[in-house]
Coordinates of N, CA, C and O in Angstrom, one line a residue:
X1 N 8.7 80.2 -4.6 CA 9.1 79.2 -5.5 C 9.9 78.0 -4.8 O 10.0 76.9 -5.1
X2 N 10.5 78.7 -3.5 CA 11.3 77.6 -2.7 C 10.4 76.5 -2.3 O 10.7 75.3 -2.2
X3 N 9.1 77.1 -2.1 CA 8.4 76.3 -1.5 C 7.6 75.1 -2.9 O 7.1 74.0 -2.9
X4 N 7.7 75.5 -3.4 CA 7.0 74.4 -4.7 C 8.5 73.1 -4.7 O 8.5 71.9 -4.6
X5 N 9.1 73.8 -4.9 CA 10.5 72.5 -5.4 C 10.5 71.5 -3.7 O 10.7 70.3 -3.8
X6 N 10.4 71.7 -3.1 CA 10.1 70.9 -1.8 C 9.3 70.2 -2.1 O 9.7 69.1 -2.4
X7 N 7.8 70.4 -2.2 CA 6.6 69.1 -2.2 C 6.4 68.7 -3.4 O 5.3 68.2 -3.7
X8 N 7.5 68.9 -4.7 CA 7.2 68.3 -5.7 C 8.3 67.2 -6.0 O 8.7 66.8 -7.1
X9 N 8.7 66.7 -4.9 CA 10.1 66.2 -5.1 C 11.6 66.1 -4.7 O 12.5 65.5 -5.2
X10 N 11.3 67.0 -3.6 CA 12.3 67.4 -3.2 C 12.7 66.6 -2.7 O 12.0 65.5 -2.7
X11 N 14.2 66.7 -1.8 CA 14.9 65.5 -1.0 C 14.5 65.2 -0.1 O 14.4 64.0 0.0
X12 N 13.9 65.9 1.1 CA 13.4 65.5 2.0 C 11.7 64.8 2.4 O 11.0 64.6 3.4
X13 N 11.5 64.6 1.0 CA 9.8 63.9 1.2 C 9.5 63.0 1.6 O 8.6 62.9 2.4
X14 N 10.4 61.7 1.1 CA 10.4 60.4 1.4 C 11.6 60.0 2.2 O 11.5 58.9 2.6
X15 N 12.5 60.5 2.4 CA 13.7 60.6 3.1 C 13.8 59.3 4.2 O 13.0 59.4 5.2
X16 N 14.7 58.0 4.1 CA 14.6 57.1 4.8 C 16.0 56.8 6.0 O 17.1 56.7 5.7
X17 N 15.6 56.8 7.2 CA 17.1 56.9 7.9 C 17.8 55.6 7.9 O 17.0 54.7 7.7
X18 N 19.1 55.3 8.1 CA 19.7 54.1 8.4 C 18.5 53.2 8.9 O 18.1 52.2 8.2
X19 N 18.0 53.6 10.1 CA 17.6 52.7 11.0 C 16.1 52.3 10.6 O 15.7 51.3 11.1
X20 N 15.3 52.9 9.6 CA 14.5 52.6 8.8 C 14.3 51.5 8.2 O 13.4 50.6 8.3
X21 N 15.3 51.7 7.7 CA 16.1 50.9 6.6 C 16.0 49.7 6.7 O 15.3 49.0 5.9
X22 N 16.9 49.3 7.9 CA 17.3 48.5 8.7 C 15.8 47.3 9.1 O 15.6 46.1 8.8
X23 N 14.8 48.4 10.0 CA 13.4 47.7 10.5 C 12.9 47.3 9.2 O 12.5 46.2 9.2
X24 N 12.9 48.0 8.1 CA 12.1 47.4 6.8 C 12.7 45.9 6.4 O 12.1 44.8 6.3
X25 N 13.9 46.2 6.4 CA 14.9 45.1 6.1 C 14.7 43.8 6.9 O 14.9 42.8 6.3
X26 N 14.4 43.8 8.3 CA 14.2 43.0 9.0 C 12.9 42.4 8.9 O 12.6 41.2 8.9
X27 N 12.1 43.4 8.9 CA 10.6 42.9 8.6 C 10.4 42.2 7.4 O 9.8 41.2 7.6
X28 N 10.6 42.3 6.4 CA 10.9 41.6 4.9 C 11.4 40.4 5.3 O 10.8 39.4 4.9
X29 N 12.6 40.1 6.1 CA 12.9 38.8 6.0 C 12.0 38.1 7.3 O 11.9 36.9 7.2
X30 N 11.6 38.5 8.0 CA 10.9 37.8 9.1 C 9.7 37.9 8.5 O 8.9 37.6 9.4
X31 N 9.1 38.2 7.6 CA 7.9 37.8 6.9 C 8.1 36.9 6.0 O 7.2 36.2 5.7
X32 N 9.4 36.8 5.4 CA 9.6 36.0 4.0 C 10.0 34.3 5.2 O 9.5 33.2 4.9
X33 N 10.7 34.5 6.2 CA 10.8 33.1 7.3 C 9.5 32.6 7.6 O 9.3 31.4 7.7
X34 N 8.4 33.7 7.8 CA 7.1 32.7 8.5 C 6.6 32.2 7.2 O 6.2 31.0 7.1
X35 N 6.5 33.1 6.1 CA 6.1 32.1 4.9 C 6.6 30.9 4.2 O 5.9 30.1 3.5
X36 N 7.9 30.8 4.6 CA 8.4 29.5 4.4 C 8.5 28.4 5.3 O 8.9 27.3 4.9
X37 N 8.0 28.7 6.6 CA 8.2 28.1 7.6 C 6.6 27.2 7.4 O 6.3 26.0 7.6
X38 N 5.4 28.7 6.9 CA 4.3 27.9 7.0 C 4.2 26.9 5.8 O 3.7 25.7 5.8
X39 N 4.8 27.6 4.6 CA 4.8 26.4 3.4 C 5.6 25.2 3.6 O 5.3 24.3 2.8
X40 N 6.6 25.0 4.5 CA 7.3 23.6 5.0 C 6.2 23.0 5.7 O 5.7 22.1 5.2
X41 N 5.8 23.4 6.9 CA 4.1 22.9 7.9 C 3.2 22.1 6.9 O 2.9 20.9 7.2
X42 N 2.7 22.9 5.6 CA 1.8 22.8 4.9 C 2.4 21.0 3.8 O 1.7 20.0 3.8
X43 N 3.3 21.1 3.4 CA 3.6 20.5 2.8 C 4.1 19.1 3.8 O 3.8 18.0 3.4
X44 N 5.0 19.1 5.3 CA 4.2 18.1 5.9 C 3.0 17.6 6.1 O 2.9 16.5 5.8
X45 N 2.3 18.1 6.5 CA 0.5 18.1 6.9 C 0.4 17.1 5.6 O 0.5 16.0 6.0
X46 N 0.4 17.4 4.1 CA 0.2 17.2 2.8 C 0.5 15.6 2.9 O -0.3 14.6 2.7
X47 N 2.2 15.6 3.1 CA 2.8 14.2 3.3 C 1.8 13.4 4.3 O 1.0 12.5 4.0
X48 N 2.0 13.9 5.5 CA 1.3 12.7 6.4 C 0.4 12.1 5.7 O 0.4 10.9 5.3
X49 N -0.8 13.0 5.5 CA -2.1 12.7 5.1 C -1.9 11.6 3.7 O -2.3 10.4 3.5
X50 N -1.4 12.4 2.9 CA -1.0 11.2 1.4 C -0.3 9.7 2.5 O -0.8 8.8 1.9
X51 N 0.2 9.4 3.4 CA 0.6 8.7 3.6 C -0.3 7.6 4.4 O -0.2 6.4 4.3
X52 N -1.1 8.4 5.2 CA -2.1 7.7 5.7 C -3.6 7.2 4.3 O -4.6 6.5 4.3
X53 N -3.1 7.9 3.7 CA -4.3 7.8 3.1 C -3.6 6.4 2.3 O -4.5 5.6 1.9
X54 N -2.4 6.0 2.0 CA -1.6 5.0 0.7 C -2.2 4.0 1.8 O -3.1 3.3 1.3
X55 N -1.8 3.9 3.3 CA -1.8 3.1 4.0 C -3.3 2.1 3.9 O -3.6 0.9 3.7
X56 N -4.0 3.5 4.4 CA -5.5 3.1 4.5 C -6.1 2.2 3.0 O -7.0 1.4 3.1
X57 N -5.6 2.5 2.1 CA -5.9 1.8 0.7 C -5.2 0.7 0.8 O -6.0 -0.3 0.6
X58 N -4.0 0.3 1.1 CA -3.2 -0.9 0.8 C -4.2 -1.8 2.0 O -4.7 -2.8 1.4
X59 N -4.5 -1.8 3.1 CA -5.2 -2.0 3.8 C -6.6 -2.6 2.9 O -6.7 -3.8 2.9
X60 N -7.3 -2.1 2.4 CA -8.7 -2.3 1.8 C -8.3 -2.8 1.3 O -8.8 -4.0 1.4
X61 N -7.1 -2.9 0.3 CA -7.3 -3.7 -0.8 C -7.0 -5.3 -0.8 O -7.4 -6.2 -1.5
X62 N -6.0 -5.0 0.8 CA -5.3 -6.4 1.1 C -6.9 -7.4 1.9 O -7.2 -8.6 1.8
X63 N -7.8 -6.4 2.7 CA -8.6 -7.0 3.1 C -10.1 -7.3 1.9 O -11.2 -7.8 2.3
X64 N -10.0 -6.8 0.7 CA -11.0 -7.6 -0.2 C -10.1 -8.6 -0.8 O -10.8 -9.5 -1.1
X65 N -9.3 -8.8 -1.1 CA -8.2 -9.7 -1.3 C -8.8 -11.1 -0.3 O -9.6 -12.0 -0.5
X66 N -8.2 -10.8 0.6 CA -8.5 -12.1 1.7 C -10.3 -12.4 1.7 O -10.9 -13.5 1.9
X67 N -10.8 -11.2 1.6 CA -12.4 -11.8 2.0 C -12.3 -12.7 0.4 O -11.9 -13.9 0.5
X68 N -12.5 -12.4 -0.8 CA -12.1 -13.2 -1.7 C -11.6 -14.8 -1.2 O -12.1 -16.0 -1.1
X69 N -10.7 -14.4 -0.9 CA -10.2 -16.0 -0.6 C -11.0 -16.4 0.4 O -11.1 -17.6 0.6
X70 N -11.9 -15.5 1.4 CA -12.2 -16.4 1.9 C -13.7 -16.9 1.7 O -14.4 -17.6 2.5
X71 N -14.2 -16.4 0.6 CA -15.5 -17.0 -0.5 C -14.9 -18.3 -0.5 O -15.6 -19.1 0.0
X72 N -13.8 -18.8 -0.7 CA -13.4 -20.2 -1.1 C -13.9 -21.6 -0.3 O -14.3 -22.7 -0.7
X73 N -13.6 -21.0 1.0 CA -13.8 -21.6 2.2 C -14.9 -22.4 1.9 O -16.0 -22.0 1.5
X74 N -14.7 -23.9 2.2 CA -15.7 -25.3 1.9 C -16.1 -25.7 0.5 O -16.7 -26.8 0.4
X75 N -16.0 -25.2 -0.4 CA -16.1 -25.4 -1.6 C -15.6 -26.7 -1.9 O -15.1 -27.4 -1.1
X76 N -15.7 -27.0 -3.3 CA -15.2 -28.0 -3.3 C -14.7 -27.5 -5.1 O -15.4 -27.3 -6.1
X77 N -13.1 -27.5 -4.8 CA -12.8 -27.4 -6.6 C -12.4 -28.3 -7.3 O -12.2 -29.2 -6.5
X78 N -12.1 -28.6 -8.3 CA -11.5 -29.7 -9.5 C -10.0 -29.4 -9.4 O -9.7 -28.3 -8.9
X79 N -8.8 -30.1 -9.8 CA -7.6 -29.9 -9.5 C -7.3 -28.6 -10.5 O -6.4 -27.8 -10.4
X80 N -8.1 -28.6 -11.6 CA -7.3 -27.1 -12.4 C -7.9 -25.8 -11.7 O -7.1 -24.8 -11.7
X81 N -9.0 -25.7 -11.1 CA -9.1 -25.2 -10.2 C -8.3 -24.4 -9.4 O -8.2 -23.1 -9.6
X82 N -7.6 -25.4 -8.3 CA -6.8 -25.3 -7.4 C -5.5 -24.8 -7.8 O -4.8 -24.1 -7.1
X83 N -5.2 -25.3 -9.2 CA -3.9 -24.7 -9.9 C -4.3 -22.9 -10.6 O -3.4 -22.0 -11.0
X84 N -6.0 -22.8 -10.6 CA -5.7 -21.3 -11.0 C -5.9 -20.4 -9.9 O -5.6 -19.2 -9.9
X85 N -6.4 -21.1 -8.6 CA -6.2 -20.4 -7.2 C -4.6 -19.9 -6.9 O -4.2 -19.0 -6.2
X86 N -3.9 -20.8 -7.5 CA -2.5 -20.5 -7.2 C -2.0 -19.5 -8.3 O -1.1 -18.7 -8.0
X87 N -2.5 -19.5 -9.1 CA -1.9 -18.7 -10.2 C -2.8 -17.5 -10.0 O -2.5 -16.5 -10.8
X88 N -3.8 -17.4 -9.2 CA -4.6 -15.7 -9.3 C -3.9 -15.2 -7.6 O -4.1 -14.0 -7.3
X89 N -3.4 -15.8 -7.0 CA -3.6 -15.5 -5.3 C -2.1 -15.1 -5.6 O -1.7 -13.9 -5.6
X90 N -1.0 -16.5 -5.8 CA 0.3 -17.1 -5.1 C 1.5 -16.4 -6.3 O 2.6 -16.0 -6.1
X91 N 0.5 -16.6 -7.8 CA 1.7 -17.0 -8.5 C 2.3 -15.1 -9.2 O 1.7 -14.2 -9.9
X92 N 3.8 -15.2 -8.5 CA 5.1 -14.0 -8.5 C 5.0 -13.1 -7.7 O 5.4 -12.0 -7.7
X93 N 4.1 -13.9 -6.8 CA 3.5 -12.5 -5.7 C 4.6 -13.6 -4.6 O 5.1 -14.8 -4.8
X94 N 4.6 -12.3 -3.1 CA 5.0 -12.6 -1.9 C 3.7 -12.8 -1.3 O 2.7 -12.0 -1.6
X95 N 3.5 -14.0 -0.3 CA 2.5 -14.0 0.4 C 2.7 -13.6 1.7 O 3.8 -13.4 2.1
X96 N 1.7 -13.5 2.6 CA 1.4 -13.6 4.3 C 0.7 -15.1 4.9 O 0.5 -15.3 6.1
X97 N 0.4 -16.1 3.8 CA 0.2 -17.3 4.0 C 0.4 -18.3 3.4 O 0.8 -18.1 2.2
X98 N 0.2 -19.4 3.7 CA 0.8 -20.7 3.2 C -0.3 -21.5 2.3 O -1.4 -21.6 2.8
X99 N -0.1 -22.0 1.4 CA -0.6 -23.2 0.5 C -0.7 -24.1 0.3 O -0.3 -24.5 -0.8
X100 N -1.3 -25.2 1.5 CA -1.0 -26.5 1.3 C -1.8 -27.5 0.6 O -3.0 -27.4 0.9
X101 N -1.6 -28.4 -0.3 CA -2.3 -29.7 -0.8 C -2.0 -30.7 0.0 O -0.8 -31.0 0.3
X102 N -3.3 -31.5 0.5 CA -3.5 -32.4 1.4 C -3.4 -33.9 0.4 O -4.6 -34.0 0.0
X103 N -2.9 -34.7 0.1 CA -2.7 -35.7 0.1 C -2.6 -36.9 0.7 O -1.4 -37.3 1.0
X104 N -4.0 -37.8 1.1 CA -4.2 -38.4 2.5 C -4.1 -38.1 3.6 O -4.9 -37.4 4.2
X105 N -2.5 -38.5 4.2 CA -2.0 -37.8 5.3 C -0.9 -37.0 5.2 O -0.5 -36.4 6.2
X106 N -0.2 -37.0 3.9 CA 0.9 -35.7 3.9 C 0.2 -34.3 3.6 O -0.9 -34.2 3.1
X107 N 1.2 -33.1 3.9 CA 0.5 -32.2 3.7 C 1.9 -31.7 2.3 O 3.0 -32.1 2.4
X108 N 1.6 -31.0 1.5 CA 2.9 -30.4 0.6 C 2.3 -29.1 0.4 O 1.2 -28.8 -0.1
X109 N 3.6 -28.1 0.9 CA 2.9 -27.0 1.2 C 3.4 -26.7 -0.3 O 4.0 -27.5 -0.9
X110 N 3.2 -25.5 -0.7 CA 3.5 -24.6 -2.1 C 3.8 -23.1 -1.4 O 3.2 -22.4 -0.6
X111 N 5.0 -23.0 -2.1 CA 5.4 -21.8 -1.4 C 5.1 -21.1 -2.6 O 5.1 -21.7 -3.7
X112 N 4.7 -19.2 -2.5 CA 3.7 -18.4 -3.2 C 5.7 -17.9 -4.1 O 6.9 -18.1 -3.8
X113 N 4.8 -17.4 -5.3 CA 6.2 -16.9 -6.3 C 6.2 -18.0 -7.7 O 5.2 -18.1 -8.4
X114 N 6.9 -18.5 -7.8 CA 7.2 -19.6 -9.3 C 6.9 -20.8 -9.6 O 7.3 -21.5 -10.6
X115 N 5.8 -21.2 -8.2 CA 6.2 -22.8 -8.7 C 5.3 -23.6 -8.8 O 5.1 -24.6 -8.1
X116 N 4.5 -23.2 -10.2 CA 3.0 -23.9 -10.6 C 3.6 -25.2 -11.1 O 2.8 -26.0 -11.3
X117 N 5.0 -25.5 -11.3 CA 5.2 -27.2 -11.7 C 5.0 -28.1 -10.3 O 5.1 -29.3 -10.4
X118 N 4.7 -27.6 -9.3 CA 4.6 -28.3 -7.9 C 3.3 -28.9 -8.3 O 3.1 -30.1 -8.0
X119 N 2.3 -28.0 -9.0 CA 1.1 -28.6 -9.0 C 0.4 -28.9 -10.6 O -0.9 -28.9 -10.8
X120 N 1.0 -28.9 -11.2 CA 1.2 -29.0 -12.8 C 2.0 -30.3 -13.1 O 1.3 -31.2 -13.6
X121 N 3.3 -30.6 -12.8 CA 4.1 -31.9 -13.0 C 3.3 -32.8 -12.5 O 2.5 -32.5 -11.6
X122 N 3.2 -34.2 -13.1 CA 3.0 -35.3 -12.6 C 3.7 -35.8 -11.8 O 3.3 -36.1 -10.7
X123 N 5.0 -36.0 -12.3 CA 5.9 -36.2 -11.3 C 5.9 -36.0 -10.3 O 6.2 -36.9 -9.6
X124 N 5.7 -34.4 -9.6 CA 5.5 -34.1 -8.4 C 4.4 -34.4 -7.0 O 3.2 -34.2 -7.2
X125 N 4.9 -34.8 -5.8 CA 4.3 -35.2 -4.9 C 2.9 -35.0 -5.0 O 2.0 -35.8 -5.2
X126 N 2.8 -33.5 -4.8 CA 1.7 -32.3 -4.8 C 1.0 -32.0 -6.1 O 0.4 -31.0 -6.5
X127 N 1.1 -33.1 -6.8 CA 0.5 -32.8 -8.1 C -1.3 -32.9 -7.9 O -1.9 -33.6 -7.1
X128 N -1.7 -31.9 -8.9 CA -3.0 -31.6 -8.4 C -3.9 -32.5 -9.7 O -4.0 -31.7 -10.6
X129 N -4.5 -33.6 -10.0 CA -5.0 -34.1 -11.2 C -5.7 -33.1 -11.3 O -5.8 -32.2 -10.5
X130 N -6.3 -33.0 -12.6 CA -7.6 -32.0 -13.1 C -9.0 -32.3 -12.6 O -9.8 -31.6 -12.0
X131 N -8.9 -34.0 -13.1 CA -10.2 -34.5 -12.7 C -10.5 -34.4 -11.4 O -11.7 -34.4 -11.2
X132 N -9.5 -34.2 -10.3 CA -9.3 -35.1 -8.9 C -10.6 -33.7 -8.3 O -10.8 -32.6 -8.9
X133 N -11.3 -34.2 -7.0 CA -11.7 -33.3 -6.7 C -11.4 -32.9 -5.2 O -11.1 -33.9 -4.6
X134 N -11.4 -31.9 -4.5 CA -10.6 -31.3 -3.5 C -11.4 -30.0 -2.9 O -12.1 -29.2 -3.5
X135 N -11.2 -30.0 -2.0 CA -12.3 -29.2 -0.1 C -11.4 -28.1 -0.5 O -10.6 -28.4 -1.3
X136 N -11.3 -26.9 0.0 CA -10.6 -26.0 0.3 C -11.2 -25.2 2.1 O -12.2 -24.7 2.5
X137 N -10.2 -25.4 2.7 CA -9.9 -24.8 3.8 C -9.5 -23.7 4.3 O -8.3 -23.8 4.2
X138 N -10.0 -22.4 4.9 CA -9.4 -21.0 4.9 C -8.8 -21.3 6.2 O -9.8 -21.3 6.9
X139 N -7.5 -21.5 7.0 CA -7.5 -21.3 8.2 C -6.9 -20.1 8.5 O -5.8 -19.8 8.0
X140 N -7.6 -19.3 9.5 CA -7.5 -18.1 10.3 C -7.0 -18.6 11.4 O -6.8 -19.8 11.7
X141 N -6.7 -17.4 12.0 CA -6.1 -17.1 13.5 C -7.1 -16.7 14.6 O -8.3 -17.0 14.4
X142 N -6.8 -16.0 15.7 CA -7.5 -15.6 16.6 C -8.0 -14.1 15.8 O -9.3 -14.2 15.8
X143 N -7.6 -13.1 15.2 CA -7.5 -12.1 14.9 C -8.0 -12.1 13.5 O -7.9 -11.2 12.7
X144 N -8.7 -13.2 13.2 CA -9.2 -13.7 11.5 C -7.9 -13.2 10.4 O -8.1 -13.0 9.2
X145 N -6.7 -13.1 11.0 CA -5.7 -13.4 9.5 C -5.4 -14.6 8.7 O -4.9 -15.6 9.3
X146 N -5.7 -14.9 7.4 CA -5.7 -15.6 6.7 C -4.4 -16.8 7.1 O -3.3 -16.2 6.9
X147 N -4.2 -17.8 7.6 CA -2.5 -18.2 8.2 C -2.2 -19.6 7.0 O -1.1 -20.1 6.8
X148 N -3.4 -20.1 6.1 CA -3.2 -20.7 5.4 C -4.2 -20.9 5.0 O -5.1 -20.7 5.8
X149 N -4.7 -21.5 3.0 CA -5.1 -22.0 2.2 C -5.2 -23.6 2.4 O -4.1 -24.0 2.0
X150 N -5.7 -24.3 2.7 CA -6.1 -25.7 2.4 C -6.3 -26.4 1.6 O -7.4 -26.7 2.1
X151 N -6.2 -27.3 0.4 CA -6.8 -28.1 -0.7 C -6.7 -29.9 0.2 O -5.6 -30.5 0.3
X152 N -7.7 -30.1 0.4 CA -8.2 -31.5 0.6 C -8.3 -32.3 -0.2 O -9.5 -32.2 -0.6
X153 N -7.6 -33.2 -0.8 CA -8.0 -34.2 -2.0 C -9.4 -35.1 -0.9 O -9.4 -35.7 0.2
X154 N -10.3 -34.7 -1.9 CA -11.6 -35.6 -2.1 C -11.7 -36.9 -1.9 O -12.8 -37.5 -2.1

């Protein structure tokens, strides 16, 4: 009978020593470190990539933007025209180029953001007539960056 109460439960079946203990202990957490170590890895990798990927889009989108503008190149528009080129491209945006109306020999540039009365006012230098008609100029760089907008009065 001594012998049944031993392999049914007895104390010595599963019996674990200090130092058991201890290696389980250690193993548990050096397994629970590489899984967090690989879920931090993973979740970098994740960022970069979302990062390159925002880049690579802001990119496309800035370069059909410019090819757009630069469909414009030699055309010839009417002054309301030229006032909704400013209001689709310029107007509450920051730009990377400049906007000038050519007026004989002055040039009046339009800086991009608020200020469709430059070319809307009569009063103003740079006023663009509706009837008036006017060239558009894309000038690039070496590197084909857009560096300014053109309007040539006709």
């Amino acid at each position: 009978m001594r012998r049944k109460e031993l392999t049914r439960g007895g104390k010595n079946r599963f019996a674990l020593t200090v130092a058991t203990r201890f290696l389980t202990l250690g193993a548990a957490t050096i397994l629970s470190c590489l899984l967090i170590s690989l879920g931090i890895q993973q979740f970098r990798q994740a960022r970069q990539v979302a990062n390159i990927a925002g880049r690579r889009i802001s990119e496309f989108a800035r370069y059909l933007s410019e090819e757009e503008m630069a469909a414009y190149d030699g055309i010839r528009l009417m002054g309301s025209d030229v006032v909704n080129f400013y209001r689709r491209f310029l107007y509450g945006k920051q730009s990377d180029f400049d906007m000038v109306v050519v007026k004989g020999a002055e040039e009046y540039t339009i800086p991009a953001g608020w200020q469709t009365e430059l070319l809307t006012e009569p009063g103003q230098k740079s006023y663009c007539k509706p009837d008036k008609e006017y060239r558009c100029e894309v000038v690039r760089n070496v590197n084909e960056v857009i560096l300014k907008v053109r309007f040539v009065e006709v």
